[in-house]
Coordinates of C-alpha atoms in Angstrom, one line a residue:
M22 CA 0.0 0.0 0.0
T23 CA 3.0 2.3 -0.4
G24 CA 4.6 3.9 -3.4
T25 CA 3.3 6.0 -6.3
P26 CA 0.2 4.6 -8.1
A27 CA 0.8 3.4 -11.6
R28 CA -0.3 5.5 -14.6
T29 CA -3.8 4.2 -15.4
L30 CA -6.0 4.6 -18.5
L31 CA -9.7 4.2 -17.7
L32 CA -12.4 3.9 -20.3
W33 CA -15.9 5.0 -19.1
C34 CA -19.2 4.7 -20.9
P35 CA -21.6 7.3 -19.6
D36 CA -25.1 6.1 -18.5
W37 CA -24.1 2.5 -19.1
P38 CA -27.2 0.9 -17.4
V39 CA -29.3 2.8 -19.8
L40 CA -27.2 1.7 -22.8
A41 CA -27.3 -1.9 -21.6
A42 CA -31.1 -1.8 -21.5
E43 CA -31.0 -0.5 -25.1
I44 CA -28.5 -3.2 -26.2
V45 CA -30.2 -6.1 -24.5
D46 CA -33.9 -5.2 -24.2
G47 CA -34.3 -2.7 -27.0
V48 CA -35.2 0.3 -24.8
P49 CA -34.3 3.4 -26.8
A50 CA -31.6 5.3 -24.9
T51 CA -32.4 8.5 -26.9
G52 CA -35.7 8.9 -25.0
P53 CA -36.3 9.7 -21.3
V54 CA -35.2 6.5 -19.6
A55 CA -34.4 5.9 -15.9
V56 CA -33.0 2.7 -14.3
L57 CA -34.4 2.0 -10.8
H58 CA -33.1 0.0 -8.0
A59 CA -34.9 -0.2 -4.6
N60 CA -37.4 2.4 -6.0
R61 CA -34.6 4.9 -6.6
V62 CA -33.0 6.2 -9.8
V63 CA -29.5 4.8 -10.2
A64 CA -29.0 5.9 -13.8
C65 CA -30.9 8.0 -16.4
S66 CA -30.5 9.1 -20.0
E67 CA -29.5 12.6 -21.2
R68 CA -33.1 13.3 -22.2
A69 CA -34.3 12.4 -18.7
R70 CA -31.7 14.7 -17.1
A71 CA -33.0 17.5 -19.3
E72 CA -36.4 17.0 -17.8
G73 CA -35.0 17.2 -14.2
V74 CA -34.5 13.5 -13.4
R75 CA -31.5 12.9 -11.2
R76 CA -29.9 9.9 -9.5
G77 CA -31.3 9.2 -6.1
L78 CA -34.8 10.4 -6.8
R79 CA -37.7 8.1 -5.9
K80 CA -39.7 6.7 -8.8
R81 CA -42.8 8.8 -8.1
E82 CA -40.8 12.0 -8.0
A83 CA -38.9 11.2 -11.2
Q84 CA -42.2 10.4 -13.0
G85 CA -43.6 13.6 -11.7
R86 CA -40.8 15.6 -13.2
C87 CA -40.9 13.6 -16.5
P88 CA -44.4 12.0 -17.1
Q89 CA -43.1 10.3 -20.3
L90 CA -40.3 8.6 -18.4
T91 CA -39.6 5.0 -19.3
V92 CA -38.7 3.0 -16.2
V93 CA -36.3 0.0 -16.4
D94 CA -35.4 -2.3 -13.5
Y95 CA -31.7 -2.4 -12.5
D96 CA -30.1 -5.7 -13.7
P97 CA -26.3 -6.0 -13.0
G98 CA -26.2 -9.2 -15.0
R99 CA -27.6 -7.5 -18.1
D100 CA -25.1 -4.6 -17.6
A101 CA -22.2 -7.1 -17.4
R102 CA -23.2 -9.1 -20.4
A103 CA -23.7 -6.0 -22.6
F104 CA -20.3 -4.6 -21.5
E105 CA -18.3 -7.8 -22.4
P106 CA -18.0 -6.8 -26.2
V107 CA -16.6 -3.4 -25.1
V108 CA -14.0 -5.1 -23.0
A109 CA -13.2 -7.5 -25.8
A110 CA -12.7 -4.5 -28.2
V111 CA -10.3 -2.8 -25.8
E112 CA -8.4 -6.1 -25.5
E113 CA -7.9 -6.1 -29.2
L114 CA -5.6 -3.1 -28.8
V115 CA -4.1 -3.5 -25.3
A116 CA -3.6 -6.3 -22.9
G117 CA -4.2 -6.6 -19.1
V118 CA -7.7 -5.0 -18.8
E119 CA -9.4 -4.8 -15.4
V120 CA -13.2 -4.5 -15.4
V121 CA -13.8 -1.9 -12.7
R122 CA -17.6 -2.3 -13.0
P123 CA -20.0 -2.7 -16.0
G124 CA -19.4 0.5 -18.0
A125 CA -15.8 1.1 -16.9
C126 CA -12.6 -0.8 -17.5
A127 CA -9.0 0.2 -16.8
V128 CA -5.5 -0.7 -18.1
A129 CA -2.0 0.3 -17.3
A130 CA -1.2 3.4 -19.5
R131 CA 2.5 2.7 -20.1
G132 CA 2.0 0.0 -22.7
P133 CA -0.6 1.6 -24.8
S134 CA 1.1 5.0 -24.7
R135 CA 4.4 3.6 -25.9
Y136 CA 2.8 1.4 -28.6
L137 CA 0.3 3.9 -29.9
G138 CA 2.4 7.1 -29.7
G139 CA 1.6 8.7 -26.4
E140 CA -1.2 8.8 -23.8
E141 CA -3.5 11.2 -25.7
A142 CA -3.0 9.2 -28.9
A143 CA -3.7 6.0 -27.1
A144 CA -6.9 7.4 -25.6
E145 CA -8.2 8.6 -29.0
R146 CA -7.4 5.3 -30.6
I147 CA -9.2 3.3 -28.0
I148 CA -12.3 5.5 -28.1
E149 CA -12.4 5.3 -31.9
H150 CA -12.0 1.5 -31.9
V151 CA -14.7 1.0 -29.3
A152 CA -17.1 3.3 -31.3
Q153 CA -16.4 1.4 -34.6
S154 CA -16.6 -2.1 -33.0
C155 CA -19.5 -1.7 -30.6
L156 CA -21.2 1.5 -31.7
V157 CA -20.8 2.8 -28.1
E158 CA -19.7 6.3 -27.1
S159 CA -17.0 6.4 -24.4
Q160 CA -14.6 8.7 -22.7
V161 CA -11.1 8.0 -21.4
G162 CA -9.3 9.5 -18.4
I163 CA -5.6 9.0 -17.5
A164 CA -4.1 9.7 -14.1
D165 CA -2.1 8.1 -11.3
G166 CA -4.3 5.3 -10.0
V167 CA -7.6 3.8 -10.9
F168 CA -9.7 6.1 -8.7
A169 CA -8.2 9.3 -10.1
A170 CA -8.4 8.0 -13.7
G171 CA -12.1 7.2 -13.2
L172 CA -12.8 10.8 -12.1
A173 CA -10.6 12.1 -15.0
A174 CA -12.7 10.1 -17.4
R175 CA -15.8 12.0 -16.5
S176 CA -14.3 15.0 -18.3
G177 CA -12.1 13.2 -20.7
R178 CA -9.0 14.6 -19.1
V179 CA -5.4 13.4 -19.1
V180 CA -3.8 14.4 -15.7
P181 CA -0.1 15.0 -16.0
P182 CA 2.2 12.6 -14.1
G183 CA 2.5 13.7 -10.5
G184 CA -0.4 16.0 -10.8
T185 CA -3.1 13.7 -9.4
P186 CA -3.1 15.1 -5.8
E187 CA -3.7 18.6 -7.2
F188 CA -6.4 17.3 -9.6
L189 CA -8.2 15.6 -6.8
A190 CA -7.9 18.4 -4.3
G191 CA -10.5 20.6 -6.0
L192 CA -13.2 17.9 -6.3
P193 CA -16.1 17.7 -3.8
V194 CA -16.2 15.0 -1.2
E195 CA -19.2 13.4 -3.0
A196 CA -16.6 12.2 -5.6
L197 CA -15.6 9.4 -3.1
G198 CA -18.9 7.7 -3.9
R199 CA -19.8 7.3 -0.2
S200 CA -22.9 9.3 0.5
A201 CA -23.0 8.8 4.3
L202 CA -19.3 9.7 4.7
A203 CA -19.7 12.7 2.4
D204 CA -22.7 14.0 4.4
L205 CA -20.8 13.7 7.6
L206 CA -17.7 15.4 6.3
R207 CA -19.8 18.3 5.0
R208 CA -21.3 18.7 8.5
L209 CA -17.8 18.7 9.9
G210 CA -16.8 21.5 7.5
V211 CA -14.8 19.2 5.1
R212 CA -16.0 20.0 1.7
S213 CA -13.3 19.0 -0.8
L214 CA -11.0 16.0 -1.3
G215 CA -8.1 18.3 -0.6
D216 CA -9.5 19.2 2.8
F217 CA -10.1 15.6 3.6
A218 CA -6.6 14.5 2.5
A219 CA -5.1 17.1 4.7
L220 CA -6.4 15.5 7.9
P221 CA -4.0 13.2 9.8
A222 CA -4.4 9.6 8.8
G223 CA -4.4 8.3 12.3
D224 CA -7.3 10.7 13.3
V225 CA -9.3 9.6 10.2
L226 CA -8.9 6.0 11.1
A227 CA -9.9 6.5 14.7
R228 CA -13.0 8.7 13.8
F229 CA -14.2 7.1 10.5
G230 CA -13.0 3.5 10.7
F231 CA -11.3 1.4 8.1
D232 CA -13.5 2.5 5.2
G233 CA -12.9 6.1 6.1
A234 CA -9.2 5.5 6.1
L235 CA -9.4 3.9 2.7
A236 CA -11.3 6.9 1.3
H237 CA -8.7 9.1 2.9
R238 CA -6.0 7.4 0.9
L239 CA -8.0 7.8 -2.3
A240 CA -8.5 11.5 -1.7
A241 CA -4.8 11.9 -1.4
G242 CA -4.2 10.1 -4.7
R243 CA -2.9 6.8 -3.3
D244 CA -4.7 3.7 -4.6
H245 CA -5.0 0.9 -2.1
R246 CA -4.3 -1.9 -4.6
P247 CA -2.7 -2.4 -8.1
L248 CA -4.7 -3.2 -11.2
A249 CA -6.4 -6.6 -11.1
V250 CA -6.1 -7.4 -14.7
R251 CA -8.3 -10.2 -16.1
Q252 CA -6.9 -13.0 -18.2
P253 CA -8.9 -13.5 -21.4
P254 CA -10.1 -17.1 -21.5
A255 CA -8.0 -19.3 -23.8
D256 CA -9.7 -20.7 -26.9
L257 CA -9.2 -24.4 -26.3
T258 CA -11.7 -25.7 -28.9
V259 CA -10.2 -27.6 -31.9
T260 CA -11.9 -28.0 -35.2
A261 CA -11.3 -30.2 -38.2
E262 CA -12.8 -29.2 -41.6
Q263 CA -13.2 -32.1 -44.1
D264 CA -12.9 -31.6 -47.9
E265 CA -14.7 -34.9 -48.4
P266 CA -17.7 -35.8 -46.1
I267 CA -17.1 -38.5 -43.6
D268 CA -19.5 -41.4 -43.9
R269 CA -17.3 -44.3 -42.9
V270 CA -16.3 -45.3 -39.4
D271 CA -12.7 -46.1 -40.2
V272 CA -12.2 -42.7 -41.7
A273 CA -13.9 -41.1 -38.7
A274 CA -11.6 -43.0 -36.4
F275 CA -8.5 -41.6 -38.1
V276 CA -9.8 -38.0 -37.9
A277 CA -10.8 -38.5 -34.3
R278 CA -7.2 -39.6 -33.3
A279 CA -5.6 -36.6 -34.9
L280 CA -8.1 -34.2 -33.4
A281 CA -7.8 -35.7 -29.9
E282 CA -4.0 -35.4 -30.0
Q283 CA -4.3 -31.7 -31.0
L284 CA -6.8 -31.0 -28.2
H285 CA -4.6 -32.8 -25.6
E286 CA -1.5 -30.8 -26.6
R287 CA -3.4 -27.5 -26.4
L288 CA -4.7 -28.4 -22.9
A289 CA -1.3 -29.5 -21.8
G290 CA 0.2 -26.2 -23.0
H291 CA -2.1 -24.4 -20.6
G292 CA -1.5 -26.9 -17.7
L293 CA -5.1 -28.2 -17.9
A294 CA -6.8 -31.5 -18.2
C295 CA -10.3 -32.3 -19.5
T296 CA -13.0 -33.9 -17.4
R297 CA -16.0 -33.2 -19.7
L298 CA -15.8 -33.2 -23.4
G299 CA -18.3 -31.8 -25.9
I300 CA -18.3 -33.3 -29.4
E301 CA -20.0 -31.4 -32.2
A302 CA -20.4 -32.4 -35.8
V303 CA -22.0 -30.7 -38.8
T304 CA -23.1 -32.7 -41.8
E305 CA -23.1 -31.7 -45.5
H306 CA -26.8 -30.9 -45.3
G307 CA -26.3 -28.5 -42.3
Q308 CA -27.5 -31.0 -39.7
E309 CA -25.9 -30.3 -36.3
L310 CA -25.1 -33.2 -33.9
H311 CA -23.9 -32.7 -30.3
R312 CA -23.0 -34.9 -27.4
V313 CA -21.3 -34.3 -24.0
W314 CA -19.1 -37.0 -22.5
R315 CA -18.2 -37.0 -18.8
H316 CA -15.4 -38.6 -17.0
D317 CA -14.6 -38.8 -13.2
G318 CA -10.9 -38.7 -13.8
L319 CA -8.7 -37.0 -16.4
L320 CA -9.2 -37.6 -20.1
T321 CA -5.9 -38.6 -21.7
A322 CA -5.3 -38.2 -25.4
A323 CA -6.2 -41.9 -26.0
A324 CA -9.3 -41.5 -23.9
I325 CA -10.4 -38.5 -25.9
A326 CA -9.8 -40.3 -29.1
D327 CA -11.8 -43.3 -27.9
R328 CA -14.8 -41.2 -27.0
V329 CA -14.7 -39.3 -30.2
R330 CA -14.4 -42.5 -32.2
W331 CA -17.2 -44.2 -30.3
Q332 CA -19.5 -41.2 -30.7
L333 CA -18.8 -41.0 -34.5
D334 CA -19.4 -44.7 -34.7
G335 CA -22.7 -44.3 -32.9
W336 CA -23.8 -41.5 -35.3
L337 CA -22.6 -43.1 -38.5
S338 CA -23.9 -46.6 -37.6
G339 CA -27.3 -45.4 -36.3
S340 CA -30.6 -46.7 -37.5
S341 CA -32.0 -45.5 -40.8
G342 CA -35.2 -44.3 -39.1
R343 CA -36.3 -42.7 -35.9
T344 CA -38.2 -45.5 -34.3
G345 CA -35.4 -48.0 -33.8
A346 CA -33.4 -48.6 -30.6
R347 CA -30.4 -46.9 -32.1
P348 CA -30.4 -43.2 -32.9
A349 CA -31.1 -42.1 -36.4
R350 CA -28.2 -41.8 -38.8
P351 CA -27.2 -38.3 -40.1
T352 CA -28.8 -37.4 -43.4
A353 CA -25.3 -36.8 -45.0
G354 CA -21.6 -37.2 -44.3
I355 CA -19.8 -35.1 -41.7
I356 CA -17.9 -32.2 -43.0
R357 CA -16.9 -30.4 -39.7
L358 CA -15.9 -31.9 -36.4
R359 CA -15.3 -29.9 -33.3
L360 CA -14.1 -30.9 -29.8
I361 CA -14.9 -28.6 -26.9
P362 CA -13.3 -29.1 -23.5
D363 CA -16.5 -28.3 -21.5
G364 CA -14.9 -29.0 -18.2
V365 CA -11.3 -28.4 -17.4
I366 CA -9.2 -28.5 -14.2
A367 CA -5.6 -27.9 -13.4
Q368 CA -3.4 -30.8 -14.4
A369 CA -1.9 -32.1 -11.1
G370 CA -0.8 -35.5 -12.4
L371 CA -2.2 -39.0 -11.7
Q372 CA -0.3 -41.5 -9.5
A373 CA -0.4 -44.9 -11.1
G374 CA 0.3 -48.2 -9.5
L375 CA 3.8 -49.7 -9.4
W376 CA 3.0 -52.2 -12.1
G377 CA 0.3 -50.1 -13.8
E378 CA -2.6 -52.2 -12.5
T379 CA -4.3 -49.6 -10.3
G380 CA -7.8 -49.0 -11.6
E381 CA -7.4 -51.0 -14.8
E382 CA -10.6 -53.1 -14.2
R383 CA -12.6 -50.0 -13.4
E384 CA -11.3 -48.2 -16.5
R385 CA -12.0 -51.1 -18.8
A386 CA -15.6 -51.2 -17.5
H387 CA -15.9 -47.5 -17.9
R388 CA -14.7 -47.7 -21.5
A389 CA -17.1 -50.5 -22.3
L390 CA -20.1 -48.7 -20.8
S391 CA -19.1 -45.4 -22.5
R392 CA -18.9 -47.1 -25.8
V393 CA -22.4 -48.5 -25.3
Q394 CA -23.6 -45.0 -24.6
G395 CA -21.9 -43.7 -27.8
I396 CA -23.9 -46.3 -29.8
L397 CA -27.2 -46.2 -28.1
G398 CA -27.3 -42.8 -26.4
P399 CA -26.5 -41.6 -22.8
E400 CA -29.7 -42.9 -21.3
A401 CA -28.9 -46.5 -22.4
V402 CA -26.6 -47.0 -19.4
V403 CA -27.8 -45.7 -16.0
T404 CA -26.9 -46.2 -12.4
A405 CA -29.0 -45.8 -9.3
V406 CA -28.4 -43.0 -6.8
L407 CA -30.0 -43.3 -3.4
G408 CA -31.5 -40.1 -1.9
G409 CA -34.4 -39.0 0.3
G410 CA -38.0 -40.0 0.0
R411 CA -40.8 -42.0 1.7
S412 CA -41.1 -44.9 -0.7
P413 CA -38.4 -47.0 -2.3
A414 CA -39.4 -45.6 -5.7
D415 CA -39.0 -42.0 -4.4
Q416 CA -35.6 -42.7 -2.9
V417 CA -33.9 -44.0 -6.1
R418 CA -33.0 -41.9 -9.1
L419 CA -31.4 -43.3 -12.2
V420 CA -28.6 -41.2 -13.8
P421 CA -26.7 -41.8 -17.0
W422 CA -23.3 -43.4 -16.7
G423 CA -20.6 -40.8 -16.2
D424 CA -23.0 -38.0 -14.9
E425 CA -22.5 -36.7 -11.4
R426 CA -24.1 -39.1 -9.0
L427 CA -25.8 -36.6 -6.7
P428 CA -29.2 -37.2 -5.0
T429 CA -31.8 -34.7 -5.9
R430 CA -33.1 -34.8 -2.3
P431 CA -31.2 -35.1 0.9
G432 CA -31.4 -38.5 2.7
P433 CA -33.3 -39.1 5.9
A434 CA -32.0 -38.6 9.3
P435 CA -31.7 -41.9 11.2
L436 CA -34.6 -42.8 13.4
P437 CA -33.5 -44.8 16.5
G438 CA -35.3 -48.0 17.1
A439 CA -37.0 -48.3 13.7
P440 CA -38.7 -51.7 13.7
I441 CA -38.6 -54.5 11.1
A442 CA -41.9 -56.0 10.1
R443 CA -42.4 -59.3 11.8
P444 CA -44.7 -62.0 10.7
G445 CA -47.8 -62.4 12.7
R446 CA -47.6 -59.0 14.4
A447 CA -50.4 -56.5 14.0
P448 CA -49.8 -52.8 14.8
L449 CA -50.2 -51.9 18.4
S450 CA -52.8 -49.3 19.3
G451 CA -51.5 -45.8 19.7
E452 CA -48.1 -46.4 18.1
S453 CA -46.7 -43.5 16.1
I454 CA -45.0 -43.3 12.7
A455 CA -41.6 -42.9 14.4
N456 CA -41.7 -46.4 15.8
G457 CA -43.5 -48.0 12.9
G458 CA -47.0 -48.3 14.1
G459 CA -50.3 -47.7 12.4
R460 CA -52.2 -45.0 14.4
A461 CA -50.2 -41.9 13.4
V462 CA -51.2 -38.5 12.2
S463 CA -50.6 -37.8 8.5
A464 CA -47.1 -36.8 7.6
G465 CA -45.5 -34.7 4.9
R466 CA -45.6 -31.1 6.1
P467 CA -43.4 -28.7 4.1
A468 CA -41.1 -27.5 6.8
D469 CA -40.0 -30.4 9.0
H470 CA -36.3 -30.2 9.7
S471 CA -36.1 -31.8 13.1
A472 CA -32.8 -33.6 12.5
G473 CA -30.1 -31.0 12.2
G474 CA -31.6 -29.3 9.1
V475 CA -32.0 -32.6 7.1
P476 CA -35.6 -33.6 6.3
P477 CA -36.4 -36.7 8.3
W478 CA -39.0 -37.8 5.8
P479 CA -41.8 -38.7 8.3
G480 CA -43.9 -41.6 7.1
R481 CA -41.0 -43.4 5.3
L482 CA -40.7 -47.1 5.5
P483 CA -38.5 -48.6 8.3
A484 CA -35.6 -50.9 7.5
P485 CA -34.9 -53.2 5.8
A486 CA -35.4 -51.8 2.3
P487 CA -37.1 -54.1 -0.2
A488 CA -34.8 -55.9 -2.6
V489 CA -37.0 -55.4 -5.8
V490 CA -39.0 -52.3 -6.5
L491 CA -41.5 -52.8 -9.2
P492 CA -41.4 -50.2 -12.0
S493 CA -45.2 -50.2 -12.1
P494 CA -47.2 -51.3 -9.0
L495 CA -49.4 -54.4 -9.5
A496 CA -53.1 -54.1 -8.7
A497 CA -54.2 -56.5 -5.9
T498 CA -57.1 -57.3 -3.6
V499 CA -56.8 -58.2 0.1
H500 CA -59.5 -60.1 2.0
D501 CA -60.1 -61.0 5.6
A502 CA -60.7 -64.5 6.9
A503 CA -64.5 -64.2 6.1
G504 CA -63.7 -63.4 2.4
E505 CA -64.6 -59.7 2.8
A506 CA -62.4 -57.0 1.3
V507 CA -60.2 -55.3 3.8
V508 CA -60.6 -51.5 3.8
I509 CA -58.8 -48.7 5.5
S510 CA -60.8 -45.8 7.0
A511 CA -59.9 -42.2 6.9
R512 CA -58.7 -42.5 10.5
L513 CA -56.4 -45.4 9.4
A514 CA -58.5 -48.1 11.0
V515 CA -58.2 -51.5 9.4
S516 CA -61.6 -53.2 8.9
A517 CA -60.3 -56.7 9.7
P518 CA -56.9 -58.4 9.8
P519 CA -55.7 -59.2 6.2
A520 CA -55.9 -63.0 5.6
R521 CA -55.6 -63.5 1.8
L522 CA -53.9 -61.7 -1.1
V523 CA -54.8 -61.9 -4.8
V524 CA -52.4 -60.2 -7.2
G525 CA -54.1 -59.4 -10.5
T526 CA -55.9 -62.5 -11.8
G527 CA -53.6 -64.9 -9.9
R528 CA -54.5 -67.4 -7.2
P529 CA -55.1 -66.3 -3.6
A530 CA -52.1 -66.5 -1.3
E531 CA -52.4 -66.8 2.5
I532 CA -51.1 -63.9 4.6
V533 CA -49.4 -65.2 7.8
G534 CA -48.1 -61.9 9.1
W535 CA -48.5 -58.3 8.5
V536 CA -47.7 -54.9 10.0
G537 CA -49.0 -51.4 9.2
P538 CA -50.3 -49.1 8.1
W539 CA -47.7 -46.4 7.6
P540 CA -49.7 -43.4 6.4
V541 CA -48.3 -40.7 4.1
D542 CA -50.2 -37.5 3.4
E543 CA -48.0 -35.6 0.9
R544 CA -48.3 -32.1 -0.4
W545 CA -51.7 -31.6 1.3
W546 CA -51.1 -27.8 1.0
A547 CA -51.3 -28.1 -2.9
P548 CA -54.6 -29.8 -3.7
A549 CA -53.6 -30.5 -7.3
E550 CA -50.5 -32.4 -6.2
A551 CA -51.9 -33.9 -3.0
R552 CA -51.4 -37.7 -2.5
R553 CA -52.6 -39.8 0.4
R554 CA -51.9 -43.5 0.9
A555 CA -51.0 -46.1 3.5
R556 CA -48.4 -48.9 3.3
F557 CA -48.3 -52.4 4.7
Q558 CA -45.7 -55.1 5.0
V559 CA -47.1 -58.6 4.6
C560 CA -45.6 -62.1 4.8
L561 CA -47.1 -64.9 2.7
A562 CA -47.3 -68.6 3.6
D563 CA -44.6 -69.5 1.0
G564 CA -42.2 -67.1 2.7
T565 CA -42.5 -64.2 0.3
A566 CA -42.6 -60.7 1.8
L567 CA -44.3 -57.9 0.0
L568 CA -44.8 -54.2 0.4
L569 CA -48.4 -53.2 -0.2
A570 CA -50.0 -49.8 -0.5
V571 CA -53.6 -48.6 -0.4
E572 CA -54.4 -45.5 -2.4
G573 CA -57.9 -44.3 -3.3
G574 CA -59.3 -47.6 -2.0
Q575 CA -57.1 -49.7 -4.4
W576 CA -54.5 -52.2 -3.1
L577 CA -51.1 -52.2 -4.9
V578 CA -48.0 -54.3 -4.7
E579 CA -45.1 -51.9 -4.8
A580 CA -42.0 -54.0 -3.9
I581 CA -40.7 -57.4 -2.9
Y582 CA -38.5 -58.2 0.0
D583 CA -35.6 -60.7 -0.3

């Protein structure tokens, strides 16, 4: 934080939030426009200022001064996206640009001034280039430090070297951009940056705190940090243009190998490795094909070549129509192939086993399954991910091989003493859901986080989990010993002990043990999505254990226990 600040060139685009609204949303900046945040004006157009609109006015007061005022909501994301082409245009002439905020960017002035023939010539060249490239008006200020250069840009001024403290001294304290501090300083009789800079630094720190001490340094022309230049993202994409369309797998494999080597060399040159690879192809008829391959490790050159070859094999060997198991073939040969490293990380190396055997079996399996995906599509190979839910079907999510195996819902908190269904045991009167009984209040309220912030999923089944979960529940009927259908009342009362089970049109099976019901009343606060059901565990005479559910008066077989 010591030393003289570096000479800084700062490009400033006046009323940038208004211009960004015109660029992105099409709001004409030539008319009276005001950008509002928290019901106050944060930027306005020149036409609006002519009507008396100023920053800080409330919406109603601004509209009172200018009835034709067009009001736009403040969107920092929109401002940043619209400013990116301006920064790119500046980077075409100079390197090491820092984006101060949307609408302002800074660069060390030494390089451009030496290359473009002086500071004033560099400023004129950059302004002209931005105007031609982006059709945006801008102003440039040059001074010692980013803060002073930003203030100089407001008037398009080049402050001589060493003249920054004198330039700042005559500016009002409002130039610091700290309204509360400026108001306090004015009440204390400090009206200019020169008066503020003349105060002892220790007294300023004791009276105004760290932020006041930082503002004091800026008022004296001493920046608190050097330029934080941004590094333009490297273009890592590799493309192969083909004179003759590719319609054979062996030719595609040759092209894939060369392109994979090129991509791997480019990544290695930047110290990066690929974990997610995008493969794009364009056919002679203009058809665009795209697929993303994921890998939990680092993709080597051979691994990249394999995946490109498999993908091209899958495209070129696809079915002739759209109804087959394999994806449809392209309508013509491939004339352009592009590899996009969609996910990259720093290459830190990979420690192999002493004899090279570490992970070989797993890698072979991964290669085989990935090749199947390349031929049949990513959804052809899936793995199960266990997460939260009340039923076995809710707790399992199938994700394509290679995708991140993350549950969509957090798992349940453990419930101590959860029972296991035992043959011949009916639910005890008065037991609750927590201990597996059948006289509980409905569950599923939207804000139940009783176990350390993790949803406990009240109403879920106790352990053990069923071995087989049926993709579609089977309709069934349950009868008591007298042959009457067993029904469940709204209060979860069982009409009679279950005695026989008939699945579909099959033969009756004797029930020798049962436990339940476990009621679930989900999303009762949303009538269109509400679902109410009760579950039972039953054991049949042949030793089979089933999970049954009753919903809308219909018995269903949901799962089978091992």
